[in-house]
mmCIF file with all atom_site columns, C-alpha atoms in Angstrom:
data_model
loop_
_atom_site.group_PDB
_atom_site.id
_atom_site.type_symbol
_atom_site.label_atom_id
_atom_site.label_alt_id
_atom_site.label_comp_id
_atom_site.label_asym_id
_atom_site.label_entity_id
_atom_site.label_seq_id
_atom_site.pdbx_PDB_ins_code
_atom_site.Cartn_x
_atom_site.Cartn_y
_atom_site.Cartn_z
_atom_site.occupancy
_atom_site.B_iso_or_equiv
_atom_site.pdbx_formal_charge
_atom_site.auth_seq_id
_atom_site.auth_comp_id
_atom_site.auth_asym_id
_atom_site.auth_atom_id
_atom_site.pdbx_PDB_model_num
ATOM 1   C CA . UNK A 1 1   ? -34.316 32.415 1.669  1.00 86.00 ? 242 UNK A CA 1
ATOM 2   C CA . UNK A 1 2   ? -37.692 34.121 -0.138 1.00 93.00 ? 243 UNK A CA 1
ATOM 3   C CA . UNK A 1 3   ? -38.390 36.965 0.614  1.00 96.00 ? 244 UNK A CA 1
ATOM 4   C CA . UNK A 1 4   ? -41.888 38.725 2.182  1.00 97.00 ? 245 UNK A CA 1
ATOM 5   C CA . UNK A 1 5   ? -43.880 41.241 -0.510 1.00 97.00 ? 246 UNK A CA 1
ATOM 6   C CA . UNK A 1 6   ? -46.518 43.295 0.722  1.00 98.00 ? 247 UNK A CA 1
ATOM 7   C CA . UNK A 1 7   ? -48.944 45.564 -1.110 1.00 98.00 ? 248 UNK A CA 1
ATOM 8   C CA . UNK A 1 8   ? -52.025 47.412 -1.042 1.00 98.00 ? 249 UNK A CA 1
ATOM 9   C CA . UNK A 1 9   ? -51.562 50.190 1.343  1.00 98.00 ? 250 UNK A CA 1
ATOM 10  C CA . UNK A 1 10  ? -52.485 53.764 0.741  1.00 98.00 ? 251 UNK A CA 1
ATOM 11  C CA . UNK A 1 11  ? -53.896 56.864 2.273  1.00 98.00 ? 252 UNK A CA 1
ATOM 12  C CA . UNK A 1 12  ? -57.432 57.015 2.825  1.00 98.00 ? 253 UNK A CA 1
ATOM 13  C CA . UNK A 1 13  ? -59.662 58.770 5.074  1.00 98.00 ? 254 UNK A CA 1
ATOM 14  C CA . UNK A 1 14  ? -61.037 57.592 8.514  1.00 98.00 ? 255 UNK A CA 1
ATOM 15  C CA . UNK A 1 15  ? -64.019 55.411 8.498  1.00 98.00 ? 256 UNK A CA 1
ATOM 16  C CA . UNK A 1 16  ? -62.448 54.202 4.876  1.00 98.00 ? 257 UNK A CA 1
ATOM 17  C CA . UNK A 1 17  ? -61.112 50.382 3.733  1.00 98.00 ? 258 UNK A CA 1
ATOM 18  C CA . UNK A 1 18  ? -57.536 48.590 2.111  1.00 98.00 ? 259 UNK A CA 1
ATOM 19  C CA . UNK A 1 19  ? -57.236 45.230 1.270  1.00 98.00 ? 260 UNK A CA 1
ATOM 20  C CA . UNK A 1 20  ? -52.836 44.443 1.902  1.00 98.00 ? 261 UNK A CA 1
ATOM 21  C CA . UNK A 1 21  ? -51.402 41.266 0.701  1.00 98.00 ? 262 UNK A CA 1
ATOM 22  C CA . UNK A 1 22  ? -48.189 38.995 1.180  1.00 98.00 ? 263 UNK A CA 1
ATOM 23  C CA . UNK A 1 23  ? -47.105 36.570 -0.291 1.00 96.00 ? 264 UNK A CA 1
ATOM 24  C CA . UNK A 1 24  ? -43.694 35.436 -0.585 1.00 96.00 ? 265 UNK A CA 1
ATOM 25  C CA . UNK A 1 25  ? -41.700 32.573 -3.073 1.00 95.00 ? 266 UNK A CA 1
ATOM 26  C CA . UNK A 1 26  ? -41.768 29.122 -1.231 1.00 95.00 ? 267 UNK A CA 1
ATOM 27  C CA . UNK A 1 27  ? -44.403 30.241 1.349  1.00 96.00 ? 268 UNK A CA 1
ATOM 28  C CA . UNK A 1 28  ? -47.709 27.810 1.348  1.00 95.00 ? 269 UNK A CA 1
ATOM 29  C CA . UNK A 1 29  ? -50.771 29.008 3.627  1.00 95.00 ? 270 UNK A CA 1
ATOM 30  C CA . UNK A 1 30  ? -51.495 25.328 4.299  1.00 95.00 ? 271 UNK A CA 1
ATOM 31  C CA . UNK A 1 31  ? -48.274 24.805 5.534  1.00 95.00 ? 272 UNK A CA 1
ATOM 32  C CA . UNK A 1 32  ? -47.165 27.921 7.262  1.00 97.00 ? 273 UNK A CA 1
ATOM 33  C CA . UNK A 1 33  ? -49.028 30.286 9.478  1.00 97.00 ? 274 UNK A CA 1
ATOM 34  C CA . UNK A 1 34  ? -48.694 34.685 8.365  1.00 98.00 ? 275 UNK A CA 1
ATOM 35  C CA . UNK A 1 35  ? -48.293 37.027 11.171 1.00 98.00 ? 276 UNK A CA 1
ATOM 36  C CA . UNK A 1 36  ? -49.321 40.648 10.249 1.00 98.00 ? 277 UNK A CA 1
ATOM 37  C CA . UNK A 1 37  ? -47.397 43.783 11.741 1.00 98.00 ? 278 UNK A CA 1
ATOM 38  C CA . UNK A 1 38  ? -47.302 47.200 12.193 1.00 98.00 ? 279 UNK A CA 1
ATOM 39  C CA . UNK A 1 39  ? -45.115 49.627 13.460 1.00 98.00 ? 280 UNK A CA 1
ATOM 40  C CA . UNK A 1 40  ? -46.213 53.267 13.572 1.00 96.00 ? 281 UNK A CA 1
ATOM 41  C CA . UNK A 1 41  ? -43.743 56.390 13.413 1.00 91.00 ? 282 UNK A CA 1
ATOM 42  C CA . UNK A 1 42  ? -41.289 56.712 17.341 1.00 95.00 ? 283 UNK A CA 1
ATOM 43  C CA . UNK A 1 43  ? -43.469 53.313 18.220 1.00 97.00 ? 284 UNK A CA 1
ATOM 44  C CA . UNK A 1 44  ? -42.432 49.832 18.353 1.00 97.00 ? 285 UNK A CA 1
ATOM 45  C CA . UNK A 1 45  ? -43.548 47.591 15.456 1.00 97.00 ? 286 UNK A CA 1
ATOM 46  C CA . UNK A 1 46  ? -46.194 45.485 16.961 1.00 98.00 ? 287 UNK A CA 1
ATOM 47  C CA . UNK A 1 47  ? -48.480 42.023 15.977 1.00 98.00 ? 288 UNK A CA 1
ATOM 48  C CA . UNK A 1 48  ? -51.770 43.166 14.654 1.00 98.00 ? 289 UNK A CA 1
ATOM 49  C CA . UNK A 1 49  ? -53.162 39.430 13.106 1.00 98.00 ? 290 UNK A CA 1
ATOM 50  C CA . UNK A 1 50  ? -52.297 35.971 12.340 1.00 98.00 ? 291 UNK A CA 1
ATOM 51  C CA . UNK A 1 51  ? -53.950 33.181 10.048 1.00 98.00 ? 292 UNK A CA 1
ATOM 52  C CA . UNK A 1 52  ? -52.314 29.324 10.436 1.00 97.00 ? 293 UNK A CA 1
ATOM 53  C CA . UNK A 1 53  ? -52.421 27.016 8.409  1.00 96.00 ? 294 UNK A CA 1
ATOM 54  C CA . UNK A 1 54  ? -56.174 25.680 8.813  1.00 96.00 ? 295 UNK A CA 1
ATOM 55  C CA . UNK A 1 55  ? -57.173 28.941 8.954  1.00 96.00 ? 296 UNK A CA 1
ATOM 56  C CA . UNK A 1 56  ? -57.425 29.771 12.217 1.00 98.00 ? 297 UNK A CA 1
ATOM 57  C CA . UNK A 1 57  ? -57.203 33.624 13.067 1.00 98.00 ? 298 UNK A CA 1
ATOM 58  C CA . UNK A 1 58  ? -56.288 35.742 15.998 1.00 98.00 ? 299 UNK A CA 1
ATOM 59  C CA . UNK A 1 59  ? -56.198 39.330 15.915 1.00 98.00 ? 300 UNK A CA 1
ATOM 60  C CA . UNK A 1 60  ? -55.350 42.227 18.271 1.00 98.00 ? 301 UNK A CA 1
ATOM 61  C CA . UNK A 1 61  ? -57.686 43.737 20.390 1.00 98.00 ? 302 UNK A CA 1
ATOM 62  C CA . UNK A 1 62  ? -57.635 46.884 18.883 1.00 97.00 ? 303 UNK A CA 1
ATOM 63  C CA . UNK A 1 63  ? -58.012 45.948 15.217 1.00 98.00 ? 304 UNK A CA 1
ATOM 64  C CA . UNK A 1 64  ? -60.967 42.925 15.772 1.00 98.00 ? 305 UNK A CA 1
ATOM 65  C CA . UNK A 1 65  ? -63.974 43.581 14.572 1.00 98.00 ? 306 UNK A CA 1
ATOM 66  C CA . UNK A 1 66  ? -62.125 45.643 11.620 1.00 98.00 ? 307 UNK A CA 1
ATOM 67  C CA . UNK A 1 67  ? -59.747 43.457 9.993  1.00 98.00 ? 308 UNK A CA 1
ATOM 68  C CA . UNK A 1 68  ? -60.030 40.480 8.951  1.00 98.00 ? 309 UNK A CA 1
ATOM 69  C CA . UNK A 1 69  ? -57.380 37.782 7.489  1.00 98.00 ? 310 UNK A CA 1
ATOM 70  C CA . UNK A 1 70  ? -58.052 35.436 4.608  1.00 98.00 ? 311 UNK A CA 1
ATOM 71  C CA . UNK A 1 71  ? -55.640 33.193 2.530  1.00 97.00 ? 312 UNK A CA 1
ATOM 72  C CA . UNK A 1 72  ? -55.744 32.108 -1.163 1.00 97.00 ? 313 UNK A CA 1
ATOM 73  C CA . UNK A 1 73  ? -54.480 28.745 -1.761 1.00 95.00 ? 314 UNK A CA 1
ATOM 74  C CA . UNK A 1 74  ? -54.728 28.847 -5.518 1.00 96.00 ? 315 UNK A CA 1
ATOM 75  C CA . UNK A 1 75  ? -52.021 32.068 -4.794 1.00 96.00 ? 316 UNK A CA 1
ATOM 76  C CA . UNK A 1 76  ? -50.675 31.068 -1.740 1.00 96.00 ? 317 UNK A CA 1
ATOM 77  C CA . UNK A 1 77  ? -51.088 34.645 -1.042 1.00 98.00 ? 318 UNK A CA 1
ATOM 78  C CA . UNK A 1 78  ? -53.050 36.364 2.866  1.00 98.00 ? 319 UNK A CA 1
ATOM 79  C CA . UNK A 1 79  ? -54.597 39.043 2.671  1.00 98.00 ? 320 UNK A CA 1
ATOM 80  C CA . UNK A 1 80  ? -55.836 41.718 5.242  1.00 98.00 ? 321 UNK A CA 1
ATOM 81  C CA . UNK A 1 81  ? -58.637 43.430 4.955  1.00 98.00 ? 322 UNK A CA 1
ATOM 82  C CA . UNK A 1 82  ? -59.130 46.631 6.787  1.00 98.00 ? 323 UNK A CA 1
ATOM 83  C CA . UNK A 1 83  ? -62.107 48.562 7.167  1.00 98.00 ? 324 UNK A CA 1
ATOM 84  C CA . UNK A 1 84  ? -63.579 50.978 9.503  1.00 98.00 ? 325 UNK A CA 1
ATOM 85  C CA . UNK A 1 85  ? -59.614 52.876 9.510  1.00 98.00 ? 326 UNK A CA 1
ATOM 86  C CA . UNK A 1 86  ? -58.677 54.938 12.028 1.00 98.00 ? 327 UNK A CA 1
ATOM 87  C CA . UNK A 1 87  ? -56.106 57.889 12.389 1.00 97.00 ? 328 UNK A CA 1
ATOM 88  C CA . UNK A 1 88  ? -54.600 55.639 15.120 1.00 97.00 ? 329 UNK A CA 1
ATOM 89  C CA . UNK A 1 89  ? -53.899 52.218 12.295 1.00 98.00 ? 330 UNK A CA 1
ATOM 90  C CA . UNK A 1 90  ? -51.625 54.684 10.207 1.00 98.00 ? 331 UNK A CA 1
ATOM 91  C CA . UNK A 1 91  ? -48.295 52.599 10.148 1.00 98.00 ? 332 UNK A CA 1
ATOM 92  C CA . UNK A 1 92  ? -46.309 50.574 8.060  1.00 98.00 ? 333 UNK A CA 1
ATOM 93  C CA . UNK A 1 93  ? -47.749 46.762 7.815  1.00 98.00 ? 334 UNK A CA 1
ATOM 94  C CA . UNK A 1 94  ? -45.424 44.264 7.263  1.00 98.00 ? 335 UNK A CA 1
ATOM 95  C CA . UNK A 1 95  ? -46.216 40.164 7.456  1.00 98.00 ? 336 UNK A CA 1
ATOM 96  C CA . UNK A 1 96  ? -43.954 37.472 8.099  1.00 97.00 ? 337 UNK A CA 1
ATOM 97  C CA . UNK A 1 97  ? -44.258 33.568 8.052  1.00 97.00 ? 338 UNK A CA 1
ATOM 98  C CA . UNK A 1 98  ? -44.377 32.156 11.096 1.00 95.00 ? 339 UNK A CA 1
ATOM 99  C CA . UNK A 1 99  ? -45.579 29.112 12.994 1.00 93.00 ? 340 UNK A CA 1
ATOM 100 C CA . UNK A 1 100 ? -43.229 25.858 12.511 1.00 94.00 ? 341 UNK A CA 1
ATOM 101 C CA . UNK A 1 101 ? -39.839 26.690 12.643 1.00 95.00 ? 342 UNK A CA 1
ATOM 102 C CA . UNK A 1 102 ? -39.017 26.141 8.764  1.00 95.00 ? 343 UNK A CA 1
ATOM 103 C CA . UNK A 1 103 ? -41.605 28.900 8.271  1.00 95.00 ? 344 UNK A CA 1
ATOM 104 C CA . UNK A 1 104 ? -39.952 31.379 10.570 1.00 95.00 ? 345 UNK A CA 1
ATOM 105 C CA . UNK A 1 105 ? -36.459 30.275 9.323  1.00 95.00 ? 346 UNK A CA 1
ATOM 106 C CA . UNK A 1 106 ? -37.343 30.353 5.338  1.00 95.00 ? 347 UNK A CA 1
ATOM 107 C CA . UNK A 1 107 ? -38.072 34.171 4.766  1.00 96.00 ? 348 UNK A CA 1
ATOM 108 C CA . UNK A 1 108 ? -36.927 37.533 5.204  1.00 96.00 ? 349 UNK A CA 1
ATOM 109 C CA . UNK A 1 109 ? -38.718 40.327 5.842  1.00 96.00 ? 350 UNK A CA 1
ATOM 110 C CA . UNK A 1 110 ? -40.071 42.784 3.351  1.00 97.00 ? 351 UNK A CA 1
ATOM 111 C CA . UNK A 1 111 ? -40.498 46.290 2.521  1.00 97.00 ? 352 UNK A CA 1
ATOM 112 C CA . UNK A 1 112 ? -43.824 46.917 4.266  1.00 98.00 ? 353 UNK A CA 1
ATOM 113 C CA . UNK A 1 113 ? -46.529 48.653 2.951  1.00 98.00 ? 354 UNK A CA 1
ATOM 114 C CA . UNK A 1 114 ? -47.935 52.141 4.178  1.00 98.00 ? 355 UNK A CA 1
ATOM 115 C CA . UNK A 1 115 ? -51.156 52.734 5.314  1.00 98.00 ? 356 UNK A CA 1
ATOM 116 C CA . UNK A 1 116 ? -52.459 56.575 6.453  1.00 98.00 ? 357 UNK A CA 1
ATOM 117 C CA . UNK A 1 117 ? -55.533 57.279 7.594  1.00 98.00 ? 358 UNK A CA 1
ATOM 118 C CA . UNK A 1 118 ? -56.269 60.953 7.531  1.00 98.00 ? 359 UNK A CA 1
ATOM 119 C CA . UNK A 1 119 ? -59.353 62.399 10.322 1.00 95.00 ? 360 UNK A CA 1
#
């Protein structure tokens, strides 16, 4: 199974922006949904956004209007553009393919990428 690779995290001040990337060996943007999650210290992992195989997006209310998902078919990479970052966005961000059962079962979790937002 292909392991997901996330990148792009970092430390920013409140109001700043970051762009996270996610891909995996064998992942195809026109086949699988990509789900994004985050886990803050001491909290459970929570879903925050998804983009499906035709580009339809969905967002958790807390990030709607600030986070934007896009997919690049040429590189089969999904991007999470985050702007207007708040200290409460501080978390480890992860992604994992979903949608079709083969997408759910063909990939493993990656290491995640840390986002730290200071006030």
